[in-house]
Amino acid sequence: MPYLVVRSKNFRYIYLFSLAIAVLYWLSLDKSPLSYVLEGDAAGAAISRTVATKEYDGSKAVYYAFRVVVDYFLIYLLIFIYVKNEKMSAHFWATLLVALIISLFDFQKYPAINILIMLSIAIFIFNKSKVAARLSLEVLISYKVLLLLLCSYLILGTLWAAAAGRLIDKDAFEIFDSIIASANSMVSDRLIYGENRPLYEVYQIVPAKFDYFLGKTFPNPLRVLPFEPIQFSYIVYEEVHAAGEGIEGVRGAAPTAFFSIMYANFGIIVSFISMYIFGFVVQFLNDRLSCDNKYILPYRFILINYVTLFATSIDFFFLSEKVFLIVLLYLIMYKQIRRE
């Protein structure tokens, strides 16, 4: 049976690559959305976010690499540092702060929240694996996870309140109230309402307003297939905000659950079948990546995160820069040796 060995000395290459891509992406922007946030310009931040994401006109290689860094490599780095030291060291907290700042360069909501959720679950699972199998308070309530979530909650609330211009000319009590309200709004928007509203909208507009798309909303990298992909999330956003909500110059997207995308393309039967297939794939990956070696946990989580993000943004894995870089990370960080 093969043993999994981690090449710890190569960890610095992943670290440096992530920082380098983040810096290149920052320099490629005329002015980042985060800069507008720090100036208290909410409208400028919203417009700049559109320019930095959906209408990005810089190097596509840098942009796609940045998205992989934010969605996968930062999660890997944080979990790796935690399991290596088996505690929240100064290195861990410093990396977490840098990771949150990088994830907010384009000031999208989901990346920072996604990092925190994945990290919290990973820490919980790692700590649980170290205690006895019996149910205990230590397993159910991890002060480390609670501390991480509390700090992150306040940091994200502060940033989002600043982005909305809610911290200007306020006293201490009003600032704290704005931070809590903004944090609650951001968490509920991303975790509760963010995908539910578009989900129900899809069932209302297809096929009543739009006919089934028959795969045309799927990605078509390098245009290898004979169709121009339709940006379905843009259509859903416009339907959700048909009353003209939002800021002029801001182009919004409303991604939602994968089974609604399958429904929009092929109908309800295929949608139901896709749910079972997705559950099987997630469980298969989870089982295959379960082992006693603690260093597989970071890689296990970025693969699971890929499948999770795949659920809201269907991807052709054989033509994906995400898959290429995730596989490259494995080749750099791991090797297998066999029992003598």
CSV table of C-alpha atoms in Angstrom, one decimal:
chain,number,residue,atom,x,y,z
A,1,MET,CA,0.0,0.0,0.0
A,2,PRO,CA,1.5,3.4,-1.0
A,3,TYR,CA,2.6,5.9,1.6
A,4,LEU,CA,1.9,9.5,1.1
A,5,VAL,CA,4.9,11.8,1.8
A,6,VAL,CA,4.8,15.5,1.8
A,7,ARG,CA,7.6,17.6,0.4
A,8,SER,CA,7.6,20.3,3.1
A,9,LYS,CA,10.5,22.2,1.7
A,10,ASN,CA,8.4,22.9,-1.5
A,11,PHE,CA,5.7,24.6,0.5
A,12,ARG,CA,7.5,28.0,0.1
A,13,TYR,CA,7.1,27.7,-3.7
A,14,ILE,CA,3.3,27.6,-3.3
A,15,TYR,CA,3.5,30.5,-0.9
A,16,LEU,CA,5.6,32.6,-3.2
A,17,PHE,CA,3.6,31.7,-6.3
A,18,SER,CA,0.4,32.8,-4.5
A,19,LEU,CA,1.9,36.1,-3.4
A,20,ALA,CA,3.4,36.8,-6.8
A,21,ILE,CA,0.1,36.2,-8.6
A,22,ALA,CA,-1.8,38.4,-6.1
A,23,VAL,CA,0.7,41.2,-6.6
A,24,LEU,CA,0.5,40.9,-10.5
A,25,TYR,CA,-3.3,41.0,-10.4
A,26,TRP,CA,-3.2,44.1,-8.1
A,27,LEU,CA,-0.8,45.9,-10.4
A,28,SER,CA,-2.9,45.0,-13.4
A,29,LEU,CA,-5.8,47.1,-12.0
A,30,ASP,CA,-6.0,50.8,-12.6
A,31,LYS,CA,-7.5,51.1,-9.2
A,32,SER,CA,-8.6,48.2,-7.1
A,33,PRO,CA,-12.1,48.0,-5.5
A,34,LEU,CA,-10.4,47.7,-2.1
A,35,SER,CA,-8.9,51.1,-2.6
A,36,TYR,CA,-12.3,52.7,-3.2
A,37,VAL,CA,-13.5,50.9,0.0
A,38,LEU,CA,-10.7,52.4,2.0
A,39,GLU,CA,-11.7,55.8,0.7
A,40,GLY,CA,-15.4,55.2,1.7
A,41,ASP,CA,-16.6,55.4,-2.0
A,42,ALA,CA,-19.3,52.7,-2.1
A,43,ALA,CA,-20.4,53.4,-5.7
A,44,GLY,CA,-16.8,53.5,-7.0
A,45,ALA,CA,-16.1,50.2,-5.3
A,46,ALA,CA,-19.1,48.6,-6.9
A,47,ILE,CA,-18.2,49.8,-10.4
A,48,SER,CA,-14.5,48.9,-9.9
A,49,ARG,CA,-15.5,45.4,-8.9
A,50,THR,CA,-17.2,44.9,-12.2
A,51,VAL,CA,-14.2,46.2,-14.0
A,52,ALA,CA,-11.9,43.9,-12.0
A,53,THR,CA,-14.0,40.8,-12.6
A,54,LYS,CA,-16.6,40.5,-15.3
A,55,GLU,CA,-15.0,43.2,-17.5
A,56,TYR,CA,-11.4,42.6,-16.7
A,57,ASP,CA,-9.2,43.6,-19.7
A,58,GLY,CA,-5.8,42.6,-18.4
A,59,SER,CA,-3.9,39.3,-18.9
A,60,LYS,CA,-6.3,36.4,-18.8
A,61,ALA,CA,-3.6,34.1,-17.5
A,62,VAL,CA,-3.0,36.4,-14.5
A,63,TYR,CA,-6.8,36.7,-13.8
A,64,TYR,CA,-7.4,33.0,-14.0
A,65,ALA,CA,-4.3,32.2,-11.9
A,66,PHE,CA,-5.5,34.8,-9.3
A,67,ARG,CA,-8.9,33.1,-9.1
A,68,VAL,CA,-7.2,29.7,-8.5
A,69,VAL,CA,-5.0,31.3,-5.8
A,70,VAL,CA,-8.0,32.8,-4.0
A,71,ASP,CA,-10.4,29.8,-4.4
A,72,TYR,CA,-7.8,27.0,-3.7
A,73,PHE,CA,-4.2,27.9,-2.9
A,74,LEU,CA,-5.0,30.2,0.0
A,75,ILE,CA,-7.2,27.5,1.5
A,76,TYR,CA,-4.4,25.0,1.1
A,77,LEU,CA,-1.8,27.3,2.6
A,78,LEU,CA,-3.9,28.0,5.7
A,79,ILE,CA,-4.9,24.4,6.4
A,80,PHE,CA,-1.3,23.2,5.8
A,81,ILE,CA,0.1,25.7,8.3
A,82,TYR,CA,-2.5,24.8,10.9
A,83,VAL,CA,-2.0,21.0,10.6
A,84,LYS,CA,1.8,21.3,10.6
A,85,ASN,CA,1.9,23.3,13.9
A,86,GLU,CA,-1.3,21.8,15.2
A,87,LYS,CA,-2.3,25.2,16.6
A,88,MET,CA,-3.1,28.7,15.6
A,89,SER,CA,0.4,30.0,15.5
A,90,ALA,CA,1.5,33.6,14.8
A,91,HIS,CA,2.4,32.4,11.3
A,92,PHE,CA,-1.2,31.1,10.9
A,93,TRP,CA,-2.8,34.4,11.9
A,94,ALA,CA,-0.5,36.4,9.7
A,95,THR,CA,-1.2,34.2,6.7
A,96,LEU,CA,-5.0,34.4,7.4
A,97,LEU,CA,-4.9,38.2,7.5
A,98,VAL,CA,-2.9,38.3,4.2
A,99,ALA,CA,-5.3,35.7,2.7
A,100,LEU,CA,-8.4,37.7,3.6
A,101,ILE,CA,-6.8,40.9,2.2
A,102,ILE,CA,-5.9,39.1,-1.1
A,103,SER,CA,-9.4,37.5,-1.4
A,104,LEU,CA,-10.9,41.0,-1.1
A,105,PHE,CA,-8.7,42.6,-3.8
A,106,ASP,CA,-11.7,42.5,-6.2
A,107,PHE,CA,-14.2,42.8,-3.3
A,108,GLN,CA,-16.4,39.9,-4.1
A,109,LYS,CA,-18.2,38.5,-1.1
A,110,TYR,CA,-17.9,34.8,-1.5
A,111,PRO,CA,-14.1,34.1,-1.6
A,112,ALA,CA,-13.4,35.4,1.9
A,113,ILE,CA,-16.5,33.6,3.4
A,114,ASN,CA,-15.5,30.4,1.5
A,115,ILE,CA,-12.0,30.5,2.8
A,116,LEU,CA,-13.3,30.9,6.4
A,117,ILE,CA,-15.9,28.1,6.1
A,118,MET,CA,-13.4,25.6,4.6
A,119,LEU,CA,-10.8,26.5,7.1
A,120,SER,CA,-13.2,26.2,10.1
A,121,ILE,CA,-14.5,22.8,8.9
A,122,ALA,CA,-10.9,21.6,8.3
A,123,ILE,CA,-9.8,22.7,11.8
A,124,PHE,CA,-12.9,21.1,13.4
A,125,ILE,CA,-12.2,17.7,11.6
A,126,PHE,CA,-8.5,17.8,12.4
A,127,ASN,CA,-9.1,18.5,16.1
A,128,LYS,CA,-11.8,15.8,16.2
A,129,SER,CA,-9.4,13.2,14.7
A,130,LYS,CA,-7.0,13.9,17.6
A,131,VAL,CA,-9.5,13.1,20.4
A,132,ALA,CA,-11.2,9.9,21.4
A,133,ALA,CA,-14.1,8.7,19.3
A,134,ARG,CA,-16.5,9.4,22.2
A,135,LEU,CA,-18.8,12.4,22.0
A,136,SER,CA,-17.5,15.2,24.1
A,137,LEU,CA,-17.8,19.0,24.6
A,138,GLU,CA,-14.4,19.5,23.1
A,139,VAL,CA,-15.6,17.9,19.9
A,140,LEU,CA,-18.9,19.8,19.7
A,141,ILE,CA,-17.5,23.2,20.7
A,142,SER,CA,-14.0,24.1,19.5
A,143,TYR,CA,-12.9,27.4,21.0
A,144,LYS,CA,-10.3,27.7,18.2
A,145,VAL,CA,-13.0,27.5,15.5
A,146,LEU,CA,-15.3,29.9,17.5
A,147,LEU,CA,-12.4,32.4,17.9
A,148,LEU,CA,-11.6,32.2,14.2
A,149,LEU,CA,-15.2,32.7,13.2
A,150,LEU,CA,-15.7,35.6,15.6
A,151,CYS,CA,-12.5,37.4,14.4
A,152,SER,CA,-13.4,36.8,10.7
A,153,TYR,CA,-17.0,38.0,11.3
A,154,LEU,CA,-15.9,41.3,12.7
A,155,ILE,CA,-13.2,41.8,10.0
A,156,LEU,CA,-15.6,41.1,7.2
A,157,GLY,CA,-18.3,43.3,8.8
A,158,THR,CA,-15.9,46.2,9.1
A,159,LEU,CA,-14.8,45.9,5.5
A,160,TRP,CA,-18.4,45.6,4.2
A,161,ALA,CA,-19.5,48.5,6.3
A,162,ALA,CA,-16.6,50.6,5.0
A,163,ALA,CA,-17.5,49.6,1.4
A,164,ALA,CA,-21.1,50.9,2.0
A,165,GLY,CA,-19.8,54.1,3.5
A,166,ARG,CA,-21.4,53.4,6.8
A,167,LEU,CA,-18.4,54.2,9.0
A,168,ILE,CA,-18.1,57.9,8.0
A,169,ASP,CA,-19.1,60.5,10.6
A,170,LYS,CA,-20.2,58.0,13.2
A,171,ASP,CA,-19.6,57.7,16.9
A,172,ALA,CA,-18.2,54.5,18.4
A,173,PHE,CA,-21.6,52.9,19.1
A,174,GLU,CA,-22.9,53.6,15.6
A,175,ILE,CA,-19.7,52.2,14.1
A,176,PHE,CA,-20.1,49.0,16.1
A,177,ASP,CA,-23.8,48.8,15.2
A,178,SER,CA,-22.9,49.2,11.5
A,179,ILE,CA,-20.2,46.6,11.6
A,180,ILE,CA,-22.6,44.0,13.1
A,181,ALA,CA,-25.4,44.9,10.7
A,182,SER,CA,-23.1,44.6,7.7
A,183,ALA,CA,-21.6,41.3,8.9
A,184,ASN,CA,-25.1,39.9,9.4
A,185,SER,CA,-26.2,41.1,6.0
A,186,MET,CA,-23.1,39.7,4.2
A,187,VAL,CA,-23.4,36.3,5.9
A,188,SER,CA,-27.1,36.0,5.2
A,189,ASP,CA,-26.7,37.2,1.7
A,190,ARG,CA,-24.0,34.6,0.9
A,191,LEU,CA,-25.1,31.7,3.0
A,192,ILE,CA,-28.9,32.0,3.0
A,193,TYR,CA,-30.5,34.2,0.4
A,194,GLY,CA,-27.6,34.6,-2.1
A,195,GLU,CA,-28.5,31.5,-4.1
A,196,ASN,CA,-32.1,30.8,-3.0
A,197,ARG,CA,-33.6,33.8,-4.8
A,198,PRO,CA,-31.9,33.1,-8.1
A,199,LEU,CA,-32.8,29.4,-7.7
A,200,TYR,CA,-36.5,30.0,-7.6
A,201,GLU,CA,-36.2,32.6,-10.4
A,202,VAL,CA,-34.7,29.9,-12.7
A,203,TYR,CA,-37.8,27.7,-12.2
A,204,GLN,CA,-40.0,30.7,-13.0
A,205,ILE,CA,-38.3,31.8,-16.2
A,206,VAL,CA,-37.6,28.4,-17.8
A,207,PRO,CA,-39.4,27.4,-20.0
A,208,ALA,CA,-42.0,30.1,-19.4
A,209,LYS,CA,-39.8,32.9,-20.7
A,210,PHE,CA,-36.7,31.1,-22.0
A,211,ASP,CA,-36.7,27.8,-23.8
A,212,TYR,CA,-34.3,25.0,-22.5
A,213,PHE,CA,-30.7,26.0,-23.4
A,214,LEU,CA,-29.6,22.5,-24.3
A,215,GLY,CA,-26.0,22.9,-22.9
A,216,LYS,CA,-25.4,26.4,-24.3
A,217,THR,CA,-24.9,27.9,-20.8
A,218,PHE,CA,-21.9,25.5,-20.2
A,219,PRO,CA,-18.4,26.9,-20.7
A,220,ASN,CA,-16.7,26.5,-24.0
A,221,PRO,CA,-12.9,27.0,-23.4
A,222,LEU,CA,-11.0,27.9,-26.5
A,223,ARG,CA,-14.3,27.6,-28.3
A,224,VAL,CA,-13.6,23.9,-29.1
A,225,LEU,CA,-17.3,23.2,-29.3
A,226,PRO,CA,-19.5,24.7,-32.0
A,227,PHE,CA,-21.4,27.3,-29.9
A,228,GLU,CA,-21.0,30.6,-28.1
A,229,PRO,CA,-21.6,30.1,-24.4
A,230,ILE,CA,-24.5,32.0,-22.9
A,231,GLN,CA,-23.8,33.7,-19.6
A,232,PHE,CA,-26.8,32.3,-17.8
A,233,SER,CA,-25.9,33.9,-14.4
A,234,TYR,CA,-26.2,37.4,-16.0
A,235,ILE,CA,-29.6,36.5,-17.4
A,236,VAL,CA,-30.8,35.3,-13.9
A,237,TYR,CA,-29.4,38.5,-12.3
A,238,GLU,CA,-31.3,40.7,-14.7
A,239,GLU,CA,-34.5,38.8,-14.0
A,240,VAL,CA,-34.0,38.9,-10.2
A,241,HIS,CA,-33.3,42.7,-10.4
A,242,ALA,CA,-35.8,43.4,-13.1
A,243,ALA,CA,-37.1,46.4,-11.1
A,244,GLY,CA,-33.8,48.2,-11.9
A,245,GLU,CA,-32.1,47.7,-8.5
A,246,GLY,CA,-28.4,48.4,-8.2
A,247,ILE,CA,-25.8,51.0,-9.4
A,248,GLU,CA,-25.5,52.1,-13.0
A,249,GLY,CA,-22.3,50.7,-14.5
A,250,VAL,CA,-22.3,47.6,-12.3
A,251,ARG,CA,-22.8,44.3,-14.1
A,252,GLY,CA,-24.1,41.6,-11.7
A,253,ALA,CA,-24.2,37.9,-11.8
A,254,ALA,CA,-26.5,35.5,-9.9
A,255,PRO,CA,-25.0,32.0,-9.8
A,256,THR,CA,-27.1,29.3,-8.2
A,257,ALA,CA,-27.2,25.6,-7.5
A,258,PHE,CA,-25.9,23.2,-10.2
A,259,PHE,CA,-29.2,21.3,-10.4
A,260,SER,CA,-31.0,24.5,-11.5
A,261,ILE,CA,-28.5,25.0,-14.2
A,262,MET,CA,-29.1,21.4,-15.4
A,263,TYR,CA,-32.8,22.1,-15.2
A,264,ALA,CA,-32.4,25.2,-17.3
A,265,ASN,CA,-30.6,23.2,-20.0
A,266,PHE,CA,-32.2,19.8,-20.0
A,267,GLY,CA,-35.3,19.8,-17.8
A,268,ILE,CA,-36.4,18.3,-14.5
A,269,ILE,CA,-35.4,14.7,-15.0
A,270,VAL,CA,-31.8,15.4,-15.9
A,271,SER,CA,-31.7,17.9,-12.9
A,272,PHE,CA,-32.7,15.1,-10.5
A,273,ILE,CA,-30.2,12.7,-12.0
A,274,SER,CA,-27.4,15.2,-11.6
A,275,MET,CA,-28.1,15.5,-7.9
A,276,TYR,CA,-27.4,11.8,-7.4
A,277,ILE,CA,-24.3,11.9,-9.6
A,278,PHE,CA,-22.9,14.9,-7.7
A,279,GLY,CA,-23.5,13.3,-4.3
A,280,PHE,CA,-21.7,10.1,-5.5
A,281,VAL,CA,-18.7,12.1,-6.8
A,282,VAL,CA,-18.3,14.0,-3.5
A,283,GLN,CA,-18.5,10.9,-1.4
A,284,PHE,CA,-16.1,9.0,-3.7
A,285,LEU,CA,-13.5,11.8,-3.4
A,286,ASN,CA,-14.0,12.0,0.3
A,287,ASP,CA,-13.5,8.3,0.8
A,288,ARG,CA,-10.4,8.2,-1.5
A,289,LEU,CA,-8.8,11.1,0.3
A,290,SER,CA,-9.4,9.8,3.8
A,291,CYS,CA,-6.2,8.6,5.4
A,292,ASP,CA,-4.2,8.9,8.6
A,293,ASN,CA,-1.6,11.3,7.1
A,294,LYS,CA,-2.6,14.8,8.3
A,295,TYR,CA,-0.9,16.4,5.4
A,296,ILE,CA,-3.5,15.1,3.0
A,297,LEU,CA,-6.2,17.2,4.7
A,298,PRO,CA,-5.3,20.5,2.9
A,299,TYR,CA,-5.3,18.8,-0.5
A,300,ARG,CA,-8.5,17.0,0.4
A,301,PHE,CA,-10.3,20.2,1.1
A,302,ILE,CA,-9.2,22.0,-2.1
A,303,LEU,CA,-10.5,19.1,-4.1
A,304,ILE,CA,-13.8,19.1,-2.3
A,305,ASN,CA,-13.9,22.9,-2.7
A,306,TYR,CA,-13.4,22.4,-6.5
A,307,VAL,CA,-16.4,20.1,-6.6
A,308,THR,CA,-18.4,22.5,-4.4
A,309,LEU,CA,-17.6,25.5,-6.7
A,310,PHE,CA,-18.2,23.2,-9.7
A,311,ALA,CA,-21.8,23.0,-8.4
A,312,THR,CA,-22.4,26.7,-9.1
A,313,SER,CA,-20.1,27.1,-12.1
A,314,ILE,CA,-20.0,24.0,-14.2
A,315,ASP,CA,-16.5,23.4,-15.6
A,316,PHE,CA,-15.0,21.1,-18.2
A,317,PHE,CA,-12.2,19.7,-16.0
A,318,PHE,CA,-10.2,18.4,-19.0
A,319,LEU,CA,-9.8,22.0,-20.3
A,320,SER,CA,-9.7,23.8,-16.9
A,321,GLU,CA,-6.8,25.9,-15.6
A,322,LYS,CA,-8.1,25.2,-12.1
A,323,VAL,CA,-7.6,21.5,-12.5
A,324,PHE,CA,-4.2,22.0,-14.1
A,325,LEU,CA,-2.9,24.1,-11.2
A,326,ILE,CA,-4.5,21.8,-8.6
A,327,VAL,CA,-2.7,18.8,-10.1
A,328,LEU,CA,0.5,20.8,-10.4
A,329,LEU,CA,0.2,21.6,-6.7
A,330,TYR,CA,-0.1,17.9,-5.9
A,331,LEU,CA,3.0,17.0,-8.0
A,332,ILE,CA,5.0,19.7,-6.3
A,333,MET,CA,3.9,18.9,-2.7
A,334,TYR,CA,3.5,15.1,-2.6
A,335,LYS,CA,5.1,11.9,-3.6
A,336,GLN,CA,4.2,8.2,-2.9
A,337,ILE,CA,6.6,5.5,-1.8
A,338,ARG,CA,5.7,1.8,-1.4
A,339,ARG,CA,6.1,-0.4,1.5
A,340,GLU,CA,9.4,-2.3,1.4
